[in-house]
């Protein structure tokens, strides 16, 4: 069952990053990483062909209140996004009476390999479990996205099942779905 989320007044800090709501002034940083071929495609969306596309999606992030900007502390530059998406597939019966969300993320290509996404996911997990009291989180990756797989496994997620995921581009891609139960609660999944 989908847990409630509104990131409007939430800020999560790590040693190198700040997860915060997107602002209209983030448009240049957002377009800078979203226009790079291969970045969006790892998450199932096409790279942005224009700043107008980025503006439309940025407005959606702001209005839907479920996606954080990932900003570097040192430069304040937005280098990615991480969101708490509603569940998108049939889950086993054990999930029907508990609350959670699916983590989805993307990172600027020039920041890959620096541990930023593992750091951001770890911080979001802690916030969702300790502060929001979520029962579980989901996270998935396309079969060929080994970087994302490493982030998921490194953060303790457990394989749940293989699914076929339809991207916003209309492609149906084999995807591995994982879950993480809140260790602060006694939940048997």
GROMACS .gro file of C-alpha atoms in nm:
model
  189
    1UNK     CA    1   0.000   0.000   0.000
    2UNK     CA    2   0.137   0.342  -0.091
    3UNK     CA    3   0.252   0.551   0.202
    4UNK     CA    4   0.195   0.925   0.203
    5UNK     CA    5   0.477   1.157   0.097
    6UNK     CA    6   0.520   1.532   0.060
    7UNK     CA    7   0.880   1.648   0.025
    8UNK     CA    8   0.791   2.018   0.033
    9UNK     CA    9   0.957   2.096   0.367
   10UNK     CA   10   1.201   1.807   0.392
   11UNK     CA   11   1.578   1.839   0.373
   12UNK     CA   12   1.807   1.542   0.430
   13UNK     CA   13   2.182   1.593   0.465
   14UNK     CA   14   2.469   1.351   0.425
   15UNK     CA   15   2.841   1.421   0.444
   16UNK     CA   16   2.853   1.534   0.079
   17UNK     CA   17   2.491   1.580  -0.033
   18UNK     CA   18   2.166   1.759   0.040
   19UNK     CA   19   1.837   1.599  -0.062
   20UNK     CA   20   1.579   1.875  -0.089
   21UNK     CA   21   1.270   1.972  -0.288
   22UNK     CA   22   1.333   2.091  -0.643
   23UNK     CA   23   1.301   2.465  -0.712
   24UNK     CA   24   1.242   2.646  -1.040
   25UNK     CA   25   1.594   2.786  -1.018
   26UNK     CA   26   1.730   2.429  -1.057
   27UNK     CA   27   1.638   2.425  -1.426
   28UNK     CA   28   1.991   2.479  -1.561
   29UNK     CA   29   2.144   2.207  -1.342
   30UNK     CA   30   1.857   1.969  -1.419
   31UNK     CA   31   1.886   2.018  -1.794
   32UNK     CA   32   2.266   1.988  -1.774
   33UNK     CA   33   2.247   1.625  -1.654
   34UNK     CA   34   1.914   1.523  -1.811
   35UNK     CA   35   2.027   1.608  -2.167
   36UNK     CA   36   2.320   1.365  -2.158
   37UNK     CA   37   2.251   1.049  -2.361
   38UNK     CA   38   2.245   0.739  -2.142
   39UNK     CA   39   2.144   0.910  -1.818
   40UNK     CA   40   1.766   0.903  -1.847
   41UNK     CA   41   1.767   0.583  -2.046
   42UNK     CA   42   1.906   0.399  -1.740
   43UNK     CA   43   1.586   0.501  -1.560
   44UNK     CA   44   1.346   0.442  -1.850
   45UNK     CA   45   1.307   0.792  -1.994
   46UNK     CA   46   1.470   0.959  -2.293
   47UNK     CA   47   1.741   1.217  -2.241
   48UNK     CA   48   1.600   1.568  -2.270
   49UNK     CA   49   1.618   1.725  -2.616
   50UNK     CA   50   1.540   2.076  -2.493
   51UNK     CA   51   1.527   2.292  -2.183
   52UNK     CA   52   1.148   2.306  -2.239
   53UNK     CA   53   1.128   1.931  -2.174
   54UNK     CA   54   1.330   1.973  -1.857
   55UNK     CA   55   1.107   2.263  -1.747
   56UNK     CA   56   0.792   2.054  -1.795
   57UNK     CA   57   0.935   1.768  -1.588
   58UNK     CA   58   1.078   2.002  -1.324
   59UNK     CA   59   0.731   2.154  -1.280
   60UNK     CA   60   0.592   1.801  -1.240
   61UNK     CA   61   0.852   1.721  -0.972
   62UNK     CA   62   0.760   2.037  -0.784
   63UNK     CA   63   0.384   1.979  -0.811
   64UNK     CA   64   0.384   1.607  -0.731
   65UNK     CA   65   0.595   1.662  -0.416
   66UNK     CA   66   0.756   1.316  -0.422
   67UNK     CA   67   1.098   1.381  -0.580
   68UNK     CA   68   1.407   1.528  -0.417
   69UNK     CA   69   1.686   1.715  -0.591
   70UNK     CA   70   2.027   1.572  -0.506
   71UNK     CA   71   2.262   1.868  -0.455
   72UNK     CA   72   2.632   1.860  -0.380
   73UNK     CA   73   2.703   2.039  -0.053
   74UNK     CA   74   3.032   2.184  -0.176
   75UNK     CA   75   2.902   2.338  -0.500
   76UNK     CA   76   2.523   2.350  -0.436
   77UNK     CA   77   2.489   2.208  -0.790
   78UNK     CA   78   2.197   1.969  -0.847
   79UNK     CA   79   2.347   1.646  -0.982
   80UNK     CA   80   2.049   1.411  -0.974
   81UNK     CA   81   1.710   1.322  -0.838
   82UNK     CA   82   1.567   1.062  -0.605
   83UNK     CA   83   1.196   1.003  -0.566
   84UNK     CA   84   0.948   0.800  -0.368
   85UNK     CA   85   0.727   0.653  -0.636
   86UNK     CA   86   0.395   0.474  -0.589
   87UNK     CA   87   0.405   0.096  -0.625
   88UNK     CA   88   0.388   0.000  -0.991
   89UNK     CA   89   0.333  -0.376  -0.993
   90UNK     CA   90   0.145  -0.655  -0.825
   91UNK     CA   91   0.306  -0.733  -0.493
   92UNK     CA   92   0.268  -1.045  -0.280
   93UNK     CA   93  -0.022  -1.049  -0.033
   94UNK     CA   94   0.214  -0.973   0.258
   95UNK     CA   95   0.251  -0.616   0.126
   96UNK     CA   96  -0.123  -0.540   0.112
   97UNK     CA   97  -0.164  -0.420   0.471
   98UNK     CA   98   0.166  -0.235   0.518
   99UNK     CA   99   0.288   0.099   0.386
  100UNK     CA  100   0.583   0.184   0.167
  101UNK     CA  101   0.704   0.334  -0.160
  102UNK     CA  102   0.947   0.259  -0.441
  103UNK     CA  103   1.274   0.451  -0.462
  104UNK     CA  104   1.367   0.572  -0.810
  105UNK     CA  105   1.679   0.770  -0.891
  106UNK     CA  106   1.906   0.918  -1.155
  107UNK     CA  107   2.251   1.076  -1.133
  108UNK     CA  108   2.455   1.302  -1.361
  109UNK     CA  109   2.692   1.091  -1.570
  110UNK     CA  110   2.997   1.289  -1.458
  111UNK     CA  111   2.919   1.185  -1.099
  112UNK     CA  112   2.890   0.809  -1.162
  113UNK     CA  113   3.133   0.599  -0.961
  114UNK     CA  114   3.168   0.845  -0.670
  115UNK     CA  115   2.930   0.669  -0.430
  116UNK     CA  116   2.682   0.958  -0.442
  117UNK     CA  117   2.378   0.747  -0.519
  118UNK     CA  118   2.454   0.488  -0.251
  119UNK     CA  119   2.492   0.777  -0.006
  120UNK     CA  120   2.161   0.935  -0.114
  121UNK     CA  121   1.970   0.604  -0.103
  122UNK     CA  122   2.108   0.522   0.242
  123UNK     CA  123   1.999   0.861   0.375
  124UNK     CA  124   1.651   0.830   0.222
  125UNK     CA  125   1.606   0.480   0.365
  126UNK     CA  126   1.696   0.608   0.711
  127UNK     CA  127   1.452   0.900   0.679
  128UNK     CA  128   1.167   0.682   0.548
  129UNK     CA  129   1.207   0.423   0.823
  130UNK     CA  130   1.307   0.637   1.123
  131UNK     CA  131   1.110   0.958   1.061
  132UNK     CA  132   0.819   0.859   0.835
  133UNK     CA  133   0.771   0.511   0.981
  134UNK     CA  134   0.738   0.332   0.646
  135UNK     CA  135   0.711  -0.047   0.675
  136UNK     CA  136   0.907  -0.123   0.357
  137UNK     CA  137   1.075   0.025   0.052
  138UNK     CA  138   1.105  -0.116  -0.298
  139UNK     CA  139   1.376  -0.050  -0.554
  140UNK     CA  140   1.436  -0.194  -0.899
  141UNK     CA  141   1.677  -0.191  -1.191
  142UNK     CA  142   1.673  -0.297  -1.553
  143UNK     CA  143   1.869  -0.621  -1.606
  144UNK     CA  144   2.152  -0.440  -1.782
  145UNK     CA  145   2.190  -0.157  -1.528
  146UNK     CA  146   2.469  -0.300  -1.314
  147UNK     CA  147   2.550   0.032  -1.147
  148UNK     CA  148   2.199   0.055  -1.009
  149UNK     CA  149   2.209  -0.309  -0.903
  150UNK     CA  150   2.522  -0.237  -0.696
  151UNK     CA  151   2.352   0.059  -0.523
  152UNK     CA  152   2.048  -0.153  -0.438
  153UNK     CA  153   2.242  -0.451  -0.303
  154UNK     CA  154   2.489  -0.229  -0.115
  155UNK     CA  155   2.195  -0.073   0.070
  156UNK     CA  156   2.064  -0.411   0.187
  157UNK     CA  157   1.766  -0.462  -0.042
  158UNK     CA  158   1.657  -0.824  -0.093
  159UNK     CA  159   1.548  -0.965  -0.431
  160UNK     CA  160   1.168  -0.992  -0.453
  161UNK     CA  161   1.085  -1.085  -0.813
  162UNK     CA  162   1.145  -1.023  -1.180
  163UNK     CA  163   0.889  -0.805  -1.354
  164UNK     CA  164   0.831  -0.655  -1.697
  165UNK     CA  165   0.831  -0.276  -1.666
  166UNK     CA  166   0.687  -0.043  -1.928
  167UNK     CA  167   0.894   0.275  -1.957
  168UNK     CA  168   0.761   0.618  -2.049
  169UNK     CA  169   0.916   0.552  -2.391
  170UNK     CA  170   0.678   0.256  -2.438
  171UNK     CA  171   0.952  -0.006  -2.408
  172UNK     CA  172   0.885  -0.312  -2.196
  173UNK     CA  173   1.205  -0.400  -2.013
  174UNK     CA  174   1.288  -0.692  -1.785
  175UNK     CA  175   1.344  -0.551  -1.438
  176UNK     CA  176   1.460  -0.693  -1.106
  177UNK     CA  177   1.257  -0.570  -0.807
  178UNK     CA  178   1.392  -0.568  -0.452
  179UNK     CA  179   1.246  -0.482  -0.110
  180UNK     CA  180   1.377  -0.368   0.224
  181UNK     CA  181   1.174  -0.414   0.544
  182UNK     CA  182   1.196  -0.155   0.819
  183UNK     CA  183   1.428  -0.309   1.082
  184UNK     CA  184   1.263  -0.094   1.349
  185UNK     CA  185   0.936  -0.288   1.304
  186UNK     CA  186   0.857  -0.657   1.326
  187UNK     CA  187   0.736  -0.725   0.974
  188UNK     CA  188   0.741  -1.069   0.813
  189UNK     CA  189   0.758  -1.048   0.435
   0.00000   0.00000   0.00000
